[in-house]
Short mmCIF file of the C-alpha atoms (twelve columns), coordinates in Angstrom:
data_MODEL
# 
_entry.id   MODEL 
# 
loop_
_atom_site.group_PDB 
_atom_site.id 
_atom_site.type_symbol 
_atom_site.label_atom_id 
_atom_site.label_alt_id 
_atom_site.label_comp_id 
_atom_site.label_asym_id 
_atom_site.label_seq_id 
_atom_site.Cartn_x 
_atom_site.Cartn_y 
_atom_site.Cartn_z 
_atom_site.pdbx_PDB_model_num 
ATOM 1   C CA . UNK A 1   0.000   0.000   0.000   1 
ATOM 2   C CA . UNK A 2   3.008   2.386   0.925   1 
ATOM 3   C CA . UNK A 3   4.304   1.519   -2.817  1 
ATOM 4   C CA . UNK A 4   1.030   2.630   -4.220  1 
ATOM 5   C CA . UNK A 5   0.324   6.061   -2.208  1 
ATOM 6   C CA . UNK A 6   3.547   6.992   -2.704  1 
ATOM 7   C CA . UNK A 7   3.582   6.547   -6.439  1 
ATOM 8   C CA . UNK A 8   -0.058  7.538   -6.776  1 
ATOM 9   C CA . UNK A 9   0.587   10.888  -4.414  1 
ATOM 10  C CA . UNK A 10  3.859   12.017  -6.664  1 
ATOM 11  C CA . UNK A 11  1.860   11.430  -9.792  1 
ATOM 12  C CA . UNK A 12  -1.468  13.169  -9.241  1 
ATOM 13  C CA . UNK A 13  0.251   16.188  -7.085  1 
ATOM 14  C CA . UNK A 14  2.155   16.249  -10.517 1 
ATOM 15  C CA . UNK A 15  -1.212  16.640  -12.320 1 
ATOM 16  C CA . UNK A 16  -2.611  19.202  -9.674  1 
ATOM 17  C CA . UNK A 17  0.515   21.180  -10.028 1 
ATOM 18  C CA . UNK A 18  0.066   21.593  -14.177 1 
ATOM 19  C CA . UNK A 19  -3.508  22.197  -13.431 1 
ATOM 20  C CA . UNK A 20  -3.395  25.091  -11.229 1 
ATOM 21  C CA . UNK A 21  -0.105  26.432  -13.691 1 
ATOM 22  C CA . UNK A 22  -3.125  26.706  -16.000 1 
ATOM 23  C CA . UNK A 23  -5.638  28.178  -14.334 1 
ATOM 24  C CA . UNK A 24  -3.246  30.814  -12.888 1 
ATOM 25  C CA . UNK A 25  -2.001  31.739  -16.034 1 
ATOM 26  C CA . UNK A 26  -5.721  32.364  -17.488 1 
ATOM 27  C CA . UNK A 27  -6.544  34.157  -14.737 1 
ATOM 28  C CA . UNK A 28  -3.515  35.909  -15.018 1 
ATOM 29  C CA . UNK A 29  -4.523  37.050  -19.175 1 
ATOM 30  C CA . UNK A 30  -7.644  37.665  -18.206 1 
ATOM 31  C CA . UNK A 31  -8.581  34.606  -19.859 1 
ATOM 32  C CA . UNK A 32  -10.731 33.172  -16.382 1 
ATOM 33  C CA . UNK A 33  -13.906 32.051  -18.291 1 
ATOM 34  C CA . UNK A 34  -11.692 29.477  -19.714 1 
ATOM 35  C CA . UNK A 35  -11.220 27.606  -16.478 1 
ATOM 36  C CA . UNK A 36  -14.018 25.456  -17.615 1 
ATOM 37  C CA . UNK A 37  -12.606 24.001  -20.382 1 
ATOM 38  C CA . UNK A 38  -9.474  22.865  -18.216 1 
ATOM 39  C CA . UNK A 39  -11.917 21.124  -15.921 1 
ATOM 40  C CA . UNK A 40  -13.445 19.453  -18.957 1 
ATOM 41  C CA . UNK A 41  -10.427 18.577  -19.952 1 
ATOM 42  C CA . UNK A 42  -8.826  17.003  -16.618 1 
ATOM 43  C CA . UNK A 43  -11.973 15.274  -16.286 1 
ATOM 44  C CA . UNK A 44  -11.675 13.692  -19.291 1 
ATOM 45  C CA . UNK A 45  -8.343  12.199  -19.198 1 
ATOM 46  C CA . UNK A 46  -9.119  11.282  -15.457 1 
ATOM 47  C CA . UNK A 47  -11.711 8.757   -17.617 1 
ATOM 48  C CA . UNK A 48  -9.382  7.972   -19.607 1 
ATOM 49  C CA . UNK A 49  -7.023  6.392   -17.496 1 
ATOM 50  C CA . UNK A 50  -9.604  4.693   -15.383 1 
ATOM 51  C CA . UNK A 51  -10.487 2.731   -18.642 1 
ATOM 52  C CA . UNK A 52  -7.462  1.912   -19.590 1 
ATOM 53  C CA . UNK A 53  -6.807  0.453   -16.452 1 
ATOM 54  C CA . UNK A 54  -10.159 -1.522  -16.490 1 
ATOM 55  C CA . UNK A 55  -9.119  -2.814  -19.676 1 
ATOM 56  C CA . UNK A 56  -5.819  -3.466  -18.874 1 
ATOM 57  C CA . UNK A 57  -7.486  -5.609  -15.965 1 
ATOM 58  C CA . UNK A 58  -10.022 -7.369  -18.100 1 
ATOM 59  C CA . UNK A 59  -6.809  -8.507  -20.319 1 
ATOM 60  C CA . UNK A 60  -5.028  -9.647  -16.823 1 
ATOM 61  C CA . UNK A 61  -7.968  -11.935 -16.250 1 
ATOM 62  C CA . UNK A 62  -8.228  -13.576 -19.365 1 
ATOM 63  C CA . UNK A 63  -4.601  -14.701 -19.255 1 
ATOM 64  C CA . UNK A 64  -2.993  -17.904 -18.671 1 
ATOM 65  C CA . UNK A 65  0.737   -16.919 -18.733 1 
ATOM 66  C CA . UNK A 66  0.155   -14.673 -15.844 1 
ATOM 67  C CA . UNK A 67  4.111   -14.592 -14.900 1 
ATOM 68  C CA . UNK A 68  5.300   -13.175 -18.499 1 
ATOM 69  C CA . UNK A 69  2.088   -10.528 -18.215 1 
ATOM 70  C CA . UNK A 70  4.088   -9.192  -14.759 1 
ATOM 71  C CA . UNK A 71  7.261   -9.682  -16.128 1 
ATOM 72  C CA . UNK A 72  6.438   -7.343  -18.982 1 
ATOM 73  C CA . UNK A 73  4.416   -4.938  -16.905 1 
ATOM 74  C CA . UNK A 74  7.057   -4.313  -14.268 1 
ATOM 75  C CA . UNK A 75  10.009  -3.865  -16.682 1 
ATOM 76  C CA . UNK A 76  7.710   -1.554  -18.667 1 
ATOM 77  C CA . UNK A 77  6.380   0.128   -15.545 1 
ATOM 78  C CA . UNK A 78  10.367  0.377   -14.204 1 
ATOM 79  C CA . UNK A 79  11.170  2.621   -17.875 1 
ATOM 80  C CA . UNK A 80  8.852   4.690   -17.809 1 
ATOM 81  C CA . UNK A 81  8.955   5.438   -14.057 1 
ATOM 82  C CA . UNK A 82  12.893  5.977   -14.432 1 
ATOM 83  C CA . UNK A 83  12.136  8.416   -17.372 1 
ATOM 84  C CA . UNK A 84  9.947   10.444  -15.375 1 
ATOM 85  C CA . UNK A 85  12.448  10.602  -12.197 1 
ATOM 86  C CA . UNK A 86  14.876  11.626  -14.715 1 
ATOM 87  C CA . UNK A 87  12.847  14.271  -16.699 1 
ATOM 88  C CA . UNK A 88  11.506  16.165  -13.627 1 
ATOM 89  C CA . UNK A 89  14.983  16.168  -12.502 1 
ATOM 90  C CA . UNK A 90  16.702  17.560  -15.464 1 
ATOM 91  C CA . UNK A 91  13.529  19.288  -17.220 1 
ATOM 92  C CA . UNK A 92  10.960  20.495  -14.114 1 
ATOM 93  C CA . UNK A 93  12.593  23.357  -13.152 1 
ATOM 94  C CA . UNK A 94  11.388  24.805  -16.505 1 
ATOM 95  C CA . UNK A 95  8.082   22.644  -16.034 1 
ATOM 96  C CA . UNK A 96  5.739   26.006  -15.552 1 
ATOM 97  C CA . UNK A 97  7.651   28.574  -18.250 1 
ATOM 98  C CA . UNK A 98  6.671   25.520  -21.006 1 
ATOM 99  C CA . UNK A 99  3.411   25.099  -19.939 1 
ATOM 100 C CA . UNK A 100 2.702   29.122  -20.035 1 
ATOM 101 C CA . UNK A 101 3.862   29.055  -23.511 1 
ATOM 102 C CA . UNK A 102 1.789   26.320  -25.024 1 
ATOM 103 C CA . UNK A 103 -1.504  27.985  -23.050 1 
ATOM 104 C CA . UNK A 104 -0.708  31.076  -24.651 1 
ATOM 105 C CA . UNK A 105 -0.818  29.282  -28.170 1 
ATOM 106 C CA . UNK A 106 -3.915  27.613  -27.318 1 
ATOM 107 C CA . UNK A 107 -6.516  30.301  -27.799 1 
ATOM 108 C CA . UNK A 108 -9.728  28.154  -28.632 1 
ATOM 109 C CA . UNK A 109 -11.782 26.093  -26.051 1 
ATOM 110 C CA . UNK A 110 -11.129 22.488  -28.213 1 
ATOM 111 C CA . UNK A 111 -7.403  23.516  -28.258 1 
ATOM 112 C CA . UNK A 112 -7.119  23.937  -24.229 1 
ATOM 113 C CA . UNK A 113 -9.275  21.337  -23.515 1 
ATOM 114 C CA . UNK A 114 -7.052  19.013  -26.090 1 
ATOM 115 C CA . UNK A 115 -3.645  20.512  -24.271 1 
ATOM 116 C CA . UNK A 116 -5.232  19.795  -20.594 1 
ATOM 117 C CA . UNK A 117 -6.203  16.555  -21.793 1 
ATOM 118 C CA . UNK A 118 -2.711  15.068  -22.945 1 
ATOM 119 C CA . UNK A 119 -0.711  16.811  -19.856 1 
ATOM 120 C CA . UNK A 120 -2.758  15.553  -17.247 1 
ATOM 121 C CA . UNK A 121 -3.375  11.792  -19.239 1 
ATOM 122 C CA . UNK A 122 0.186   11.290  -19.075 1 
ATOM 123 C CA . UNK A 123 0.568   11.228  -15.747 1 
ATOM 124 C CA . UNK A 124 -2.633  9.078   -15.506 1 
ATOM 125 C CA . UNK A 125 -1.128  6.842   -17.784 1 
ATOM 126 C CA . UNK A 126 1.738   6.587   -15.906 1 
ATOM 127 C CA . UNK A 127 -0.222  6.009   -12.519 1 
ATOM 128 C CA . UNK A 128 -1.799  3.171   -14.402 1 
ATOM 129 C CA . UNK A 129 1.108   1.587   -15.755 1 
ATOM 130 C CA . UNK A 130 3.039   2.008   -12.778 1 
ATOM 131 C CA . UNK A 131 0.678   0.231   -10.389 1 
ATOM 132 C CA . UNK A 132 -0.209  -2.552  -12.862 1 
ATOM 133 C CA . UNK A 133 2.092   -4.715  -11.345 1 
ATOM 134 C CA . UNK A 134 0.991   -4.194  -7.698  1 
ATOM 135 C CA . UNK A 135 -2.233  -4.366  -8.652  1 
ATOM 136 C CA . UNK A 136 -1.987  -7.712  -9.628  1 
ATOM 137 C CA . UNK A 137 -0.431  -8.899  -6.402  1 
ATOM 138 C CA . UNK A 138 -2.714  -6.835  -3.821  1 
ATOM 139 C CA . UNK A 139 -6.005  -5.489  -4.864  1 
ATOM 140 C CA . UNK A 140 -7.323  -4.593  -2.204  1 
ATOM 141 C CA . UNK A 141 -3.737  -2.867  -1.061  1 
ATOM 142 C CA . UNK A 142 -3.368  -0.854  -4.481  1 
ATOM 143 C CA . UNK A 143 -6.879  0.442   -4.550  1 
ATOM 144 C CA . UNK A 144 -6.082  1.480   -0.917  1 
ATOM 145 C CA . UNK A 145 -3.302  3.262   -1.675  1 
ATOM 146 C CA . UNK A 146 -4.676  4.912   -5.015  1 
ATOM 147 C CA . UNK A 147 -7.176  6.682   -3.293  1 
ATOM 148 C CA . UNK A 148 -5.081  7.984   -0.174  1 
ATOM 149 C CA . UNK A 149 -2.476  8.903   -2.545  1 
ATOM 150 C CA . UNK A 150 -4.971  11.043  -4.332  1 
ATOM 151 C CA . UNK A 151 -6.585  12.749  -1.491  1 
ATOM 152 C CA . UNK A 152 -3.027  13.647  -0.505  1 
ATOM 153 C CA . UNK A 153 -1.747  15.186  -3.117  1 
ATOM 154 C CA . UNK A 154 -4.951  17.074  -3.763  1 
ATOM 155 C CA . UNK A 155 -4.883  18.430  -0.405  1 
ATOM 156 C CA . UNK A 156 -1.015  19.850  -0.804  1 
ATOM 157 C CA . UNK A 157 -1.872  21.179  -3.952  1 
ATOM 158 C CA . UNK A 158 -4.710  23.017  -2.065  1 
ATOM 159 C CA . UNK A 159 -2.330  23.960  0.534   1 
ATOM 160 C CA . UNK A 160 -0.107  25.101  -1.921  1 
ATOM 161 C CA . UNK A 161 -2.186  27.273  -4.172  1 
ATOM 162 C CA . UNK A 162 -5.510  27.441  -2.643  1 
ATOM 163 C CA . UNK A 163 -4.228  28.393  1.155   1 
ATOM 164 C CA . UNK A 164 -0.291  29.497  -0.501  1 
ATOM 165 C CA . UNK A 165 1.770   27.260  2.236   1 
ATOM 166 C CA . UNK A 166 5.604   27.612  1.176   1 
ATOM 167 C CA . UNK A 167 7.241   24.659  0.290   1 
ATOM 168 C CA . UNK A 168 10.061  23.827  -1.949  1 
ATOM 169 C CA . UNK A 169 8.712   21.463  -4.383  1 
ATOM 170 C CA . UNK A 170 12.240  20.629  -5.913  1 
ATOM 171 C CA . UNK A 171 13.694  19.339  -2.607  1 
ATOM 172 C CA . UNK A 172 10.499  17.464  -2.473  1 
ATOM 173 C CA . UNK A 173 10.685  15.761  -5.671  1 
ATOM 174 C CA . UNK A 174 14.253  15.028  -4.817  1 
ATOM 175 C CA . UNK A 175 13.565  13.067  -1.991  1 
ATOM 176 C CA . UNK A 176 10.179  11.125  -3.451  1 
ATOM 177 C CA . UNK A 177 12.479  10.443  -6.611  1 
ATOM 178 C CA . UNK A 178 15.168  8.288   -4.541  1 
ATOM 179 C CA . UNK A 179 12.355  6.710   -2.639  1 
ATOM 180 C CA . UNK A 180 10.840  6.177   -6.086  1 
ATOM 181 C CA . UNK A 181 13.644  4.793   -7.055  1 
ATOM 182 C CA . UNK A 182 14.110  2.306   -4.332  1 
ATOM 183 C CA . UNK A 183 10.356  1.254   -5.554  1 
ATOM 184 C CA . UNK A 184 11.415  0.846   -8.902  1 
ATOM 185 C CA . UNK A 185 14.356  -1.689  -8.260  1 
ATOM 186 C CA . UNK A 186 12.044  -3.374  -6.641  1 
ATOM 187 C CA . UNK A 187 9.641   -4.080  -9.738  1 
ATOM 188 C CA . UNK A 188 12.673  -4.440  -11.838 1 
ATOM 189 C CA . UNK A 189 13.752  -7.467  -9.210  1 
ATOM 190 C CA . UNK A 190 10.198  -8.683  -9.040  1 
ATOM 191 C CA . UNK A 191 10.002  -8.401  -12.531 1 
ATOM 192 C CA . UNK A 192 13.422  -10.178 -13.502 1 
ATOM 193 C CA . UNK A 193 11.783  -13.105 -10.955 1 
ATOM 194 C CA . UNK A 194 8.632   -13.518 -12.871 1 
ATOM 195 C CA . UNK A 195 10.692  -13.767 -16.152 1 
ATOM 196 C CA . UNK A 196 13.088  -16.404 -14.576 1 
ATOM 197 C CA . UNK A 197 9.611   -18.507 -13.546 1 
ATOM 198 C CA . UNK A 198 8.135   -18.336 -16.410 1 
ATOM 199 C CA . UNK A 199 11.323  -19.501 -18.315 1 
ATOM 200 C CA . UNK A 200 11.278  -22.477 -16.192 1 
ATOM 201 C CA . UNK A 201 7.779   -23.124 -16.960 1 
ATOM 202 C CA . UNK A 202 7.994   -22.910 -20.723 1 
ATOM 203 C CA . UNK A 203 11.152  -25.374 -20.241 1 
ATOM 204 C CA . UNK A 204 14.200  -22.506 -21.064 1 
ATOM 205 C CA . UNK A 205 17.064  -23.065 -18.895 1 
ATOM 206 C CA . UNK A 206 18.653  -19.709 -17.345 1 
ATOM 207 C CA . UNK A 207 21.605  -21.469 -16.175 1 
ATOM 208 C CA . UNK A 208 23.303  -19.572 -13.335 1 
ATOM 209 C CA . UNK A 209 20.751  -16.777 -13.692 1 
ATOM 210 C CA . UNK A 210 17.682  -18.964 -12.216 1 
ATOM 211 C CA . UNK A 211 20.153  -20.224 -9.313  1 
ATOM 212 C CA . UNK A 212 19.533  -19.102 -5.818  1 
ATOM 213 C CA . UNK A 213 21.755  -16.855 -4.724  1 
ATOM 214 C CA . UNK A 214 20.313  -16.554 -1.067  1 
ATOM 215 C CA . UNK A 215 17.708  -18.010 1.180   1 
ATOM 216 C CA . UNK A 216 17.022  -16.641 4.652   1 
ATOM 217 C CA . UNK A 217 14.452  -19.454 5.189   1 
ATOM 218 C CA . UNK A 218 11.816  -17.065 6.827   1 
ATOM 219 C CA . UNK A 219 8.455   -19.489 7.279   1 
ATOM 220 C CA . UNK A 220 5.978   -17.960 4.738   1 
ATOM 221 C CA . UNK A 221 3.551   -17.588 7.433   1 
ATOM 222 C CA . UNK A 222 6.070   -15.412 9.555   1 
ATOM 223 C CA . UNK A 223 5.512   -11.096 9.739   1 
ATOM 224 C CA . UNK A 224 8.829   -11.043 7.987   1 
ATOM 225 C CA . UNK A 225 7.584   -12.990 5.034   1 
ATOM 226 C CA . UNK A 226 8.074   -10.861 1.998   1 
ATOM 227 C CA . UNK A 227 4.295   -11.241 2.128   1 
ATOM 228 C CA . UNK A 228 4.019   -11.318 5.759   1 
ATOM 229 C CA . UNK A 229 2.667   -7.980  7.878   1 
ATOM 230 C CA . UNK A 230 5.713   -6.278  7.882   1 
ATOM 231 C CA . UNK A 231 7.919   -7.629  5.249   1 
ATOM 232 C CA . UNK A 232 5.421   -6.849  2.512   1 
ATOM 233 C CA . UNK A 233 5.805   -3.098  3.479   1 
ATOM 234 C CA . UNK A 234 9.939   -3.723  2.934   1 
ATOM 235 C CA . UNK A 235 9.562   -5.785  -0.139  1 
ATOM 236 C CA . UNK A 236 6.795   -2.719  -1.881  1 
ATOM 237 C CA . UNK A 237 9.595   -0.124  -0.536  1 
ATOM 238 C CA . UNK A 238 12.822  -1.395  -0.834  1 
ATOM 239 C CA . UNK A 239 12.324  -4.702  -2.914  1 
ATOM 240 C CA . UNK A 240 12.562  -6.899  -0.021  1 
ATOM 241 C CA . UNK A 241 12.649  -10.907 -0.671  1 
ATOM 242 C CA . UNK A 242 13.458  -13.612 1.897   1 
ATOM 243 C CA . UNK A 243 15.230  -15.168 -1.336  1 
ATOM 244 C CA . UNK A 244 16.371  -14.147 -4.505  1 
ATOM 245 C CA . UNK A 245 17.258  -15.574 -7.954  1 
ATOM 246 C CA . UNK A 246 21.029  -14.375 -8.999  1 
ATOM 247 C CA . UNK A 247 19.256  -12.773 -11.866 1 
ATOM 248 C CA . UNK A 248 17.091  -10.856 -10.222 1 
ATOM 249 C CA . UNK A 249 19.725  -9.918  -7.523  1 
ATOM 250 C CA . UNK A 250 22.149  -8.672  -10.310 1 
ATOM 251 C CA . UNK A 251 18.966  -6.124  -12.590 1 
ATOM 252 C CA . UNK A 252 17.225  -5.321  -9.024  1 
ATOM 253 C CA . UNK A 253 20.668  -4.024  -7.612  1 
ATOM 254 C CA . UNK A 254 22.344  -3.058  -10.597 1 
ATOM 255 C CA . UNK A 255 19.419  -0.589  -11.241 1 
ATOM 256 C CA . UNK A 256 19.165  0.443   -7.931  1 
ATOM 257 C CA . UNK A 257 22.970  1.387   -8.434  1 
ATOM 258 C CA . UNK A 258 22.890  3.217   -12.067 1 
ATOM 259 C CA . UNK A 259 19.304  4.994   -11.040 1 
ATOM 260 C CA . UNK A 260 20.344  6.412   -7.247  1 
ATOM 261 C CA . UNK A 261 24.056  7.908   -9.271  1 
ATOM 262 C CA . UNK A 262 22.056  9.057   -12.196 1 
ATOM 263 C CA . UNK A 263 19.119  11.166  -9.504  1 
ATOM 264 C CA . UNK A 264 22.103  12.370  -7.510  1 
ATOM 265 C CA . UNK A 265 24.134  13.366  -10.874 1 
ATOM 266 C CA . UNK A 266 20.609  15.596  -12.350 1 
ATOM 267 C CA . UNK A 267 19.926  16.987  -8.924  1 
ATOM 268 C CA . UNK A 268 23.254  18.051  -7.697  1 
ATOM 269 C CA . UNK A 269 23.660  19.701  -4.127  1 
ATOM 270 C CA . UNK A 270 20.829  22.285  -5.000  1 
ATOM 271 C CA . UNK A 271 18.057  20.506  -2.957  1 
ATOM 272 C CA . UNK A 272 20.442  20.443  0.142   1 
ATOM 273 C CA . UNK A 273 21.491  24.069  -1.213  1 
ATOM 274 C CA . UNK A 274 18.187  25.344  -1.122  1 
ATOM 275 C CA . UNK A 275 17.441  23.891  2.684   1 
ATOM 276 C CA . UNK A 276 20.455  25.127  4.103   1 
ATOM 277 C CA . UNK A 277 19.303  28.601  2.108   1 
ATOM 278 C CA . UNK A 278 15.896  28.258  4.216   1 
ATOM 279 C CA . UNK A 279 17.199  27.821  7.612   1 
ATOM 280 C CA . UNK A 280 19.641  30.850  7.441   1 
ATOM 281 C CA . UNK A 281 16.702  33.114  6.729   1 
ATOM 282 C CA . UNK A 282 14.182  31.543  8.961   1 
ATOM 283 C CA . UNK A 283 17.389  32.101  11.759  1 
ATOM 284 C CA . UNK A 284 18.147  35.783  10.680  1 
# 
């Protein structure tokens, strides 16, 4: 469930954020009675995405190589969540001056309700395609999460713009991108172990990538089950097993690596910059 707010919360405060760039700017122009058509179009794509994840469901169902479905999903999931950490890192800073400039250029209502549409549909594509693969572990636990992440990051958004609380929203994406990122190995490891499964079902040997390169022989009924009480929590976070595959050991870590130097490497020392920046004023 942590896996799932947290993703959830990142991704739809991402989607309030552009929102409220827009209807800022338009009330900015003069250009207020336009708000509408933003609504329509957030709405829509909101829609959208609950489809597509209904049908991507409905195709989950109907499947009887389950393992190479979740295989697929998390790698795919894994890419595109890296590509996001990465882009907000290297790209957000500029996020709102972009978005001002493409509102500007869309004048009628189809054209803002069109632009509203895609940049709020992304992220609610990438909600869906990032919890796909939790989804079809815990239900109940992703649904859970997907509506507490929501409510979150609607109500910092409203604290943000609505009520105008401070708060530096690089150093926060900073520290939700290595946490992301700690989520993300994870799927790439759970991934990786689906793959390895399924290769043994379809008869494919692996060789030394299918051996077992640990075993803590935790009971699967025991709290620190990777499916237990409190080892589920570690294995949604931090990729937590109480055995692994070699394979997966070597993509799960190996990412978790390459990703963590690559976040560091965009971000710099600026987030820890801009706190140390905040408590000399708030002290002077």
């Amino acid at each position: 469930m942590i896996g799932q707010f947290l993703i959830t919360f990142r991704e739809a405060l991402e989607a309030a954020i552009i929102v409220a760039i827009i209807i800022a700017y338009l009330k900015r122009t003069k250009r207020g009675n336009q708000v509408k058509d933003v609504w329509i179009g957030a709405g829509l794509s909101i829609l959208a995405s609950v489809l597509l994840g209904a049908i991507i469901l409905k195709i989950y169902g109907g499947l009887e190589e389950k393992e190479l479905f979740e295989g697929i999903a998390s790698y795919l999931a894994v890419i595109v969540l890296t590509s996001m950490i990465y882009w907000m890192a290297t790209k957000g800073k500029n996020i709102k001056m972009e978005i001002e400039n493409k509102v500007s250029k869309a004048i009628s209502p189809l054209a803002l309700i069109s632009f509203t549409f895609i940049v709020v549909f992304r992220e609610g594509l990438e909600t869906v395609l990032f919890l796909t693969p939790f989804v079809t572990q815990d239900f109940s636990g992703t649904l859970i999460g997907l509506i507490s992440g929501l409510v979150g990051a609607l109500a910092l958004a409203y604290l943000i713009y609505g009520v105008g609380m401070r708060i530096n929203l690089r150093t926060f994406f900073y520290y939700s991108s290595i946490l992301l990122v700690f989520v993300a190995a994870g799927l790439a490891g759970y991934g990786t172990h689906e793959l390895i499964e399924w290769a043994e079902e379809e008869g494919v040997s692996l060789g030394f990538f299918e051996e077992t390169a640990y075993d803590l022989g935790i009971p699967k009924d025991s709290v620190w089950s990777h499916k237990g009480v409190i080892g589920s929590v570690f294995a949604v976070l931090f990729g937590y097993s109480t055995s692994m595959e070699w394979g997966r050991v070597l993509v799960q870590f190996g990412y978790l690596l390459l990703a963590l130097y690559l976040v560091f490497k965009a971000y710099g020392k600026e987030p820890v910059a801009s706190m140390r920046n905040e408590r000399l004023k708030s002290s002077a």
